[in-house]
Coordinates of C-alpha atoms in Angstrom, one line a residue:
X121 CA 7.7 26.7 -2.3
X122 CA 7.1 23.0 -2.1
X123 CA 10.0 20.5 -1.9
X124 CA 11.8 20.3 -5.2
X125 CA 12.0 16.5 -5.8
X126 CA 13.0 16.8 -9.5
X127 CA 15.0 13.9 -10.7
X128 CA 17.8 13.4 -13.2
X129 CA 16.2 12.9 -16.6
X130 CA 19.0 10.5 -17.8
X131 CA 18.6 8.3 -14.8
X132 CA 14.9 8.3 -14.8
X133 CA 13.8 8.1 -18.4
X134 CA 11.0 5.6 -17.6
X135 CA 9.3 8.1 -15.3
X136 CA 9.6 10.8 -18.0
X137 CA 8.2 8.2 -20.5
X138 CA 5.2 7.7 -18.1
X139 CA 4.7 11.5 -18.1
X140 CA 4.7 11.6 -21.9
X141 CA 2.1 8.8 -22.1
X142 CA -0.2 10.7 -19.6
X143 CA 0.0 13.7 -22.0
X144 CA -0.5 11.7 -25.2
X145 CA -3.2 9.2 -24.3
X146 CA -6.9 9.9 -23.5
X147 CA -8.5 7.0 -21.7
X148 CA -7.1 5.6 -18.5
X149 CA -7.8 2.9 -15.9
X150 CA -6.1 3.6 -12.6
X151 CA -5.8 0.7 -10.1
X152 CA -3.8 -0.6 -7.2
X153 CA -3.4 -3.7 -5.0
X154 CA -6.1 -5.6 -3.1
X155 CA -6.6 -4.9 0.6
X156 CA -6.2 -1.2 0.0
X157 CA -4.0 0.9 2.4
X158 CA -3.3 4.6 2.8
X159 CA -0.5 4.6 0.2
X160 CA -2.4 2.8 -2.5
X161 CA -5.6 4.9 -2.0
X162 CA -3.7 8.2 -1.9
X163 CA -1.7 7.2 -5.0
X164 CA -4.7 6.4 -7.2
X165 CA -6.5 9.6 -6.1
X166 CA -3.4 11.7 -6.7
X167 CA -2.8 10.2 -10.2
X168 CA -6.5 10.7 -11.0
X169 CA -6.2 14.4 -10.3
X170 CA -3.1 14.6 -12.4
X171 CA -4.7 12.9 -15.4
X172 CA -7.8 15.0 -15.0
X173 CA -5.8 18.2 -15.1
X174 CA -4.9 17.3 -18.7
X175 CA -8.5 16.8 -19.6
X176 CA -8.2 13.0 -19.9
X177 CA -10.8 10.4 -19.0
X178 CA -10.0 8.2 -16.1
X179 CA -11.8 5.4 -14.2
X180 CA -10.4 4.5 -10.8
X181 CA -11.2 0.8 -9.9
X182 CA -10.0 -1.5 -7.2
X183 CA -10.9 -5.1 -6.4
X184 CA -12.6 -4.3 -3.1
X185 CA -14.1 -1.4 -1.2
X186 CA -12.3 1.6 0.1
X187 CA -11.6 1.2 3.9
X188 CA -13.9 3.5 5.8
X189 CA -11.1 5.3 7.6
X190 CA -10.1 6.9 4.3
X191 CA -13.4 8.4 3.5
X192 CA -12.1 11.7 4.7
X193 CA -10.1 11.9 1.5
X194 CA -11.9 13.9 -1.2
X195 CA -12.7 11.8 -4.2
X196 CA -13.0 8.3 -2.5
X197 CA -16.6 8.2 -3.7
X198 CA -15.2 8.1 -7.3
X199 CA -13.3 4.9 -6.7
X200 CA -15.3 2.1 -8.3
X201 CA -15.3 -1.4 -6.7
X202 CA -14.8 -4.1 -9.3
X203 CA -18.3 -5.4 -8.8
X204 CA -19.7 -2.1 -10.0
X205 CA -17.4 -1.5 -12.9
X206 CA -19.1 -1.2 -16.3
X207 CA -17.6 -2.8 -19.5
X208 CA -14.6 -0.7 -20.3
X209 CA -11.5 -0.9 -22.6
X210 CA -8.8 1.6 -21.5
X211 CA -6.0 2.9 -23.7
X212 CA -3.7 2.8 -20.7
X213 CA -3.9 1.1 -17.3
X214 CA -1.7 2.5 -14.5
X215 CA -1.1 0.0 -11.7
X216 CA 0.1 1.6 -8.5
X217 CA 1.8 0.1 -5.4
X218 CA 1.5 -3.5 -6.7
X219 CA 4.5 -5.7 -7.2
X220 CA 2.7 -8.0 -9.7
X221 CA -0.6 -8.2 -11.6
X222 CA -2.0 -10.9 -9.3
X223 CA -2.0 -8.2 -6.6
X224 CA -4.7 -6.3 -8.4
X225 CA -7.2 -9.1 -7.9
X226 CA -10.1 -9.3 -10.3
X227 CA -9.1 -6.0 -11.9
X228 CA -6.5 -8.0 -13.8
X229 CA -9.1 -9.1 -16.2
X230 CA -9.6 -5.5 -17.3
X231 CA -5.9 -4.7 -17.4
X232 CA -5.4 -7.3 -20.1
X233 CA -7.5 -5.2 -22.5
X234 CA -5.1 -2.2 -22.3
X235 CA -2.6 -1.6 -25.1
X236 CA -0.2 -0.1 -22.5
X237 CA 0.3 -0.9 -18.8
X238 CA 2.3 1.4 -16.6
X239 CA 3.6 0.1 -13.3
X240 CA 4.6 2.7 -10.6
X241 CA 5.8 1.1 -7.4
X242 CA 8.2 1.2 -4.5
X243 CA 8.4 -2.6 -3.9
X244 CA 11.8 -4.1 -4.7
X245 CA 10.0 -7.3 -5.4
X246 CA 8.2 -5.8 -8.4
X247 CA 8.4 -8.3 -11.3
X248 CA 8.4 -5.8 -14.1
X249 CA 5.0 -6.7 -15.5
X250 CA 4.2 -3.4 -17.2
X251 CA 4.9 -2.1 -20.6
X252 CA 6.8 0.7 -18.8
X253 CA 7.9 0.1 -15.2
X254 CA 9.2 2.7 -12.7
X255 CA 10.2 1.1 -9.4
X256 CA 12.1 3.0 -6.7
X257 CA 12.5 0.9 -3.6
X258 CA 14.2 3.8 -1.9
X259 CA 11.0 5.9 -2.0
X260 CA 9.1 6.0 1.2
X261 CA 5.9 5.2 -0.6
X262 CA 4.3 5.0 -4.1
X263 CA 2.6 8.3 -3.6
X264 CA 6.0 9.9 -3.2
X265 CA 6.8 8.7 -6.7
X266 CA 3.5 9.9 -8.2
X267 CA 4.3 13.2 -6.5
X268 CA 7.4 13.5 -8.7
X269 CA 5.1 13.5 -11.8
X270 CA 3.7 16.8 -10.6
X271 CA 7.1 18.3 -10.9
X272 CA 7.9 16.6 -14.2
X273 CA 4.5 17.7 -15.7
X274 CA 4.6 21.2 -14.4
X275 CA 1.3 21.0 -12.6
X276 CA 0.3 23.3 -9.8
X277 CA -0.4 21.3 -6.6
X278 CA -3.8 21.7 -5.1
X279 CA -4.8 21.4 -1.4
X280 CA -6.5 18.0 -2.2
X281 CA -3.3 16.8 -3.9
X282 CA -1.3 17.8 -0.9
X283 CA -3.6 15.9 1.4
X284 CA -3.2 12.7 -0.7
X285 CA 0.6 13.0 -0.7
X286 CA 0.8 13.7 3.1
X287 CA -1.7 10.9 3.9
X288 CA 0.1 8.3 1.8
X289 CA 3.5 9.0 3.2
X290 CA 2.2 9.1 6.8
X291 CA 0.5 5.8 6.4
X292 CA 3.4 4.0 4.7
X293 CA 6.0 5.3 7.1
X294 CA 4.0 4.5 10.2
X295 CA 3.7 8.2 11.0
X296 CA 7.4 8.7 10.3
X297 CA 8.5 5.8 12.6
X298 CA 9.5 3.1 10.1
X299 CA 13.0 2.9 8.5
X300 CA 11.6 4.1 5.1
X301 CA 11.2 7.6 6.6
X302 CA 13.7 9.7 4.8
X303 CA 14.8 13.3 4.5
X304 CA 12.9 13.6 1.3
X305 CA 9.6 12.2 2.7
X306 CA 9.8 14.5 5.7
X307 CA 10.6 17.5 3.5
X308 CA 7.7 16.7 1.2
X309 CA 5.3 16.4 4.1
X310 CA 6.4 19.7 5.5
X311 CA 5.7 21.3 2.2
X312 CA 2.3 19.6 2.0
X313 CA 1.5 21.4 5.3
X314 CA 2.5 24.6 3.6
X315 CA -0.2 23.8 1.0
X316 CA -2.8 23.6 3.7
X317 CA -2.7 20.0 5.1
X318 CA -3.5 19.9 8.8
X319 CA -1.6 17.0 10.4
X320 CA -4.0 16.9 13.4
X321 CA -6.9 16.4 11.0
X322 CA -5.2 13.5 9.3
X323 CA -4.1 11.9 12.6
X324 CA -7.6 12.1 14.0
X325 CA -9.1 10.4 11.0
X326 CA -6.5 7.7 10.8
X327 CA -6.1 6.9 14.5
X328 CA -9.1 8.0 16.4
X329 CA -12.0 6.5 14.5
X330 CA -11.7 2.8 15.4
X331 CA -15.0 0.8 15.5
X332 CA -16.0 -1.3 18.5
X333 CA -15.6 -4.4 16.2
X334 CA -12.0 -3.4 15.4
X335 CA -11.1 -3.1 19.1
X336 CA -12.8 -6.5 19.8
X337 CA -10.7 -8.0 17.0
X338 CA -7.6 -6.5 18.4
X339 CA -8.3 -7.9 21.8
X340 CA -8.9 -11.4 20.3
X341 CA -5.7 -11.1 18.3
X342 CA -3.6 -10.1 21.3
X343 CA -5.0 -13.1 23.3
X344 CA -3.3 -15.4 20.9
X345 CA 0.1 -13.8 21.3
X346 CA 3.1 -16.2 21.3
X347 CA 6.9 -15.9 21.3
X348 CA 9.4 -18.2 19.7
X349 CA 13.2 -18.5 19.4
X350 CA 14.0 -17.1 22.8
X351 CA 11.6 -14.2 22.3
X352 CA 13.1 -13.0 19.0
X353 CA 9.9 -13.8 17.1
X354 CA 6.4 -12.8 18.1
X355 CA 3.1 -13.9 16.4
X356 CA -0.6 -13.8 16.7
X357 CA -3.7 -14.6 14.7
X358 CA -7.3 -13.6 14.1
X359 CA -10.0 -16.1 13.3
X360 CA -12.2 -15.9 10.3
X361 CA -15.4 -14.9 12.1
X362 CA -14.0 -11.4 13.0
X363 CA -13.3 -10.4 9.4
X364 CA -16.4 -11.8 7.7
X365 CA -18.5 -9.5 5.7
X366 CA -20.7 -7.3 7.7
X367 CA -18.1 -6.7 10.5
X368 CA -16.5 -3.2 10.5
X369 CA -13.0 -4.4 11.3
X370 CA -9.8 -2.7 10.2
X371 CA -6.8 -4.9 11.0
X372 CA -4.2 -2.5 9.5
X373 CA -1.6 -1.8 12.1
X374 CA -2.4 -4.8 14.4
X375 CA 1.0 -6.3 13.6
X376 CA 2.7 -3.1 14.8
X377 CA 1.7 -3.9 18.4
X378 CA 4.1 -6.8 18.3
X379 CA 6.9 -4.4 17.2
X380 CA 6.6 -2.7 20.6
X381 CA 7.8 -5.8 22.5
X382 CA 11.4 -5.4 23.6
X383 CA 13.8 -8.1 22.4
X384 CA 11.8 -9.2 19.3
X385 CA 13.3 -9.0 15.8
X386 CA 10.5 -10.4 13.7
X387 CA 6.7 -10.3 14.1
X388 CA 4.0 -11.8 12.0
X389 CA 0.2 -11.6 12.1
X390 CA -2.1 -14.2 10.5
X391 CA -5.6 -13.1 9.5
X392 CA -8.0 -15.9 8.4
X393 CA -9.7 -14.1 5.5
X394 CA -11.6 -17.3 4.6
X395 CA -11.8 -20.6 6.3
X396 CA -8.4 -22.2 5.9
X397 CA -6.9 -19.2 4.0
X398 CA -4.6 -16.7 5.8
X399 CA -3.2 -13.3 4.9
X400 CA 0.1 -12.9 6.7
X401 CA 1.8 -9.6 7.6
X402 CA 5.5 -9.8 8.5
X403 CA 7.6 -7.0 10.1
X404 CA 11.2 -6.9 11.3
X405 CA 13.2 -4.3 13.3
X406 CA 16.9 -4.5 12.2
X407 CA 18.5 -7.3 10.4
X408 CA 16.0 -9.9 9.1
X409 CA 14.8 -9.3 5.5
X410 CA 11.2 -10.3 5.7
X411 CA 10.8 -9.7 2.0
X412 CA 12.9 -12.9 1.5
X413 CA 10.8 -14.7 4.1
X414 CA 7.6 -13.7 2.4
X415 CA 9.1 -14.6 -1.0
X416 CA 9.8 -18.1 0.2
X417 CA 6.1 -18.3 0.9
X418 CA 4.9 -16.9 -2.4
X419 CA 4.6 -13.3 -1.3
X420 CA 6.8 -10.2 -1.1
X421 CA 7.2 -6.6 -0.1
X422 CA 10.0 -4.7 1.6
X423 CA 13.0 -5.8 3.8
X424 CA 11.2 -4.6 7.0
X425 CA 7.6 -5.1 5.9
X426 CA 6.2 -7.8 3.7
X427 CA 3.3 -10.2 3.3
X428 CA 1.9 -13.4 1.8
X429 CA -1.1 -15.7 1.7
X430 CA -1.0 -19.3 2.9
X431 CA -3.6 -22.0 3.0
X432 CA -4.0 -24.4 5.9
X433 CA -5.1 -24.4 9.5
X434 CA -3.6 -21.8 11.8
X435 CA -1.1 -24.2 13.4
X436 CA 0.2 -25.4 10.0
X437 CA 0.5 -21.9 8.7
X438 CA 2.4 -20.8 11.8
X439 CA 4.7 -23.8 11.5
X440 CA 5.5 -23.0 7.9
X441 CA 6.5 -19.5 8.8
X442 CA 8.5 -20.5 11.8
X443 CA 10.4 -23.1 9.9
X444 CA 11.6 -20.5 7.5
X445 CA 12.4 -17.9 10.2
X446 CA 14.6 -20.3 12.2
X447 CA 17.4 -19.8 9.7
X448 CA 17.2 -16.0 10.0
X449 CA 17.1 -15.5 13.8

């Protein structure tokens, strides 16, 4: 029997309200944040299967394309990039794993047509933009929260659903290495194995399919490695040419190479998405709350993993981040 993650109804009325809306409404848009990761992709696929079990209509749409490394997940071909979305007015939009509407990118223009917006998230920085919001910053991942709906709604879990749950938790916990790894997340994944998930199959697809372009980009990033504040802060960057359209580059996880350096507390990785415009990933090991650091730069996330976007040349962007970090380390 899979892990019983039932929750107290009095304490979690909002999640039960979301379950009621799923049963009552008929026409859904399901979306998540830009720059999709394993948790967001798994969450939207899982919720789509839940909605479909009730005979509802659902469109899954994200701002960009699904990263190729997740094409082993059944149903990814049903995720519609925003550029291919046909005119559509949903009764309900469910926004997963996004702390604010801006994080959904261009899909935000469709969300505004919905009479009801549901936000399901595990980011403590969530700004409560939904009609109904359920945010649990203690959950390992958003897919773990969506999994609770299976219990609430009394749905039988399928092998495909189990794969989504397992993949989402594995991705957001760094294969059970990050501080958000919990007893619940481990127990849930163990039960997903009971339902037929093969951990080796997931690991092979996530970690053994890097493209040559990705390895070249990693080498280029590591060549820019710098340390500051007596080695407590490490940083590196990747120039725009490596992530331009046409290159098969997956930079997710690059920042984690910095975590392996002994003596560092904070790491950040700057990716130049467009000339003079950087996406920044921040990580910390023990005591620095990088959510606060990112928040000071217009971003957000979790205490040990956060991000933001900053305009400027690489030296200016780096200096802005270091100026904030000097009061933390």
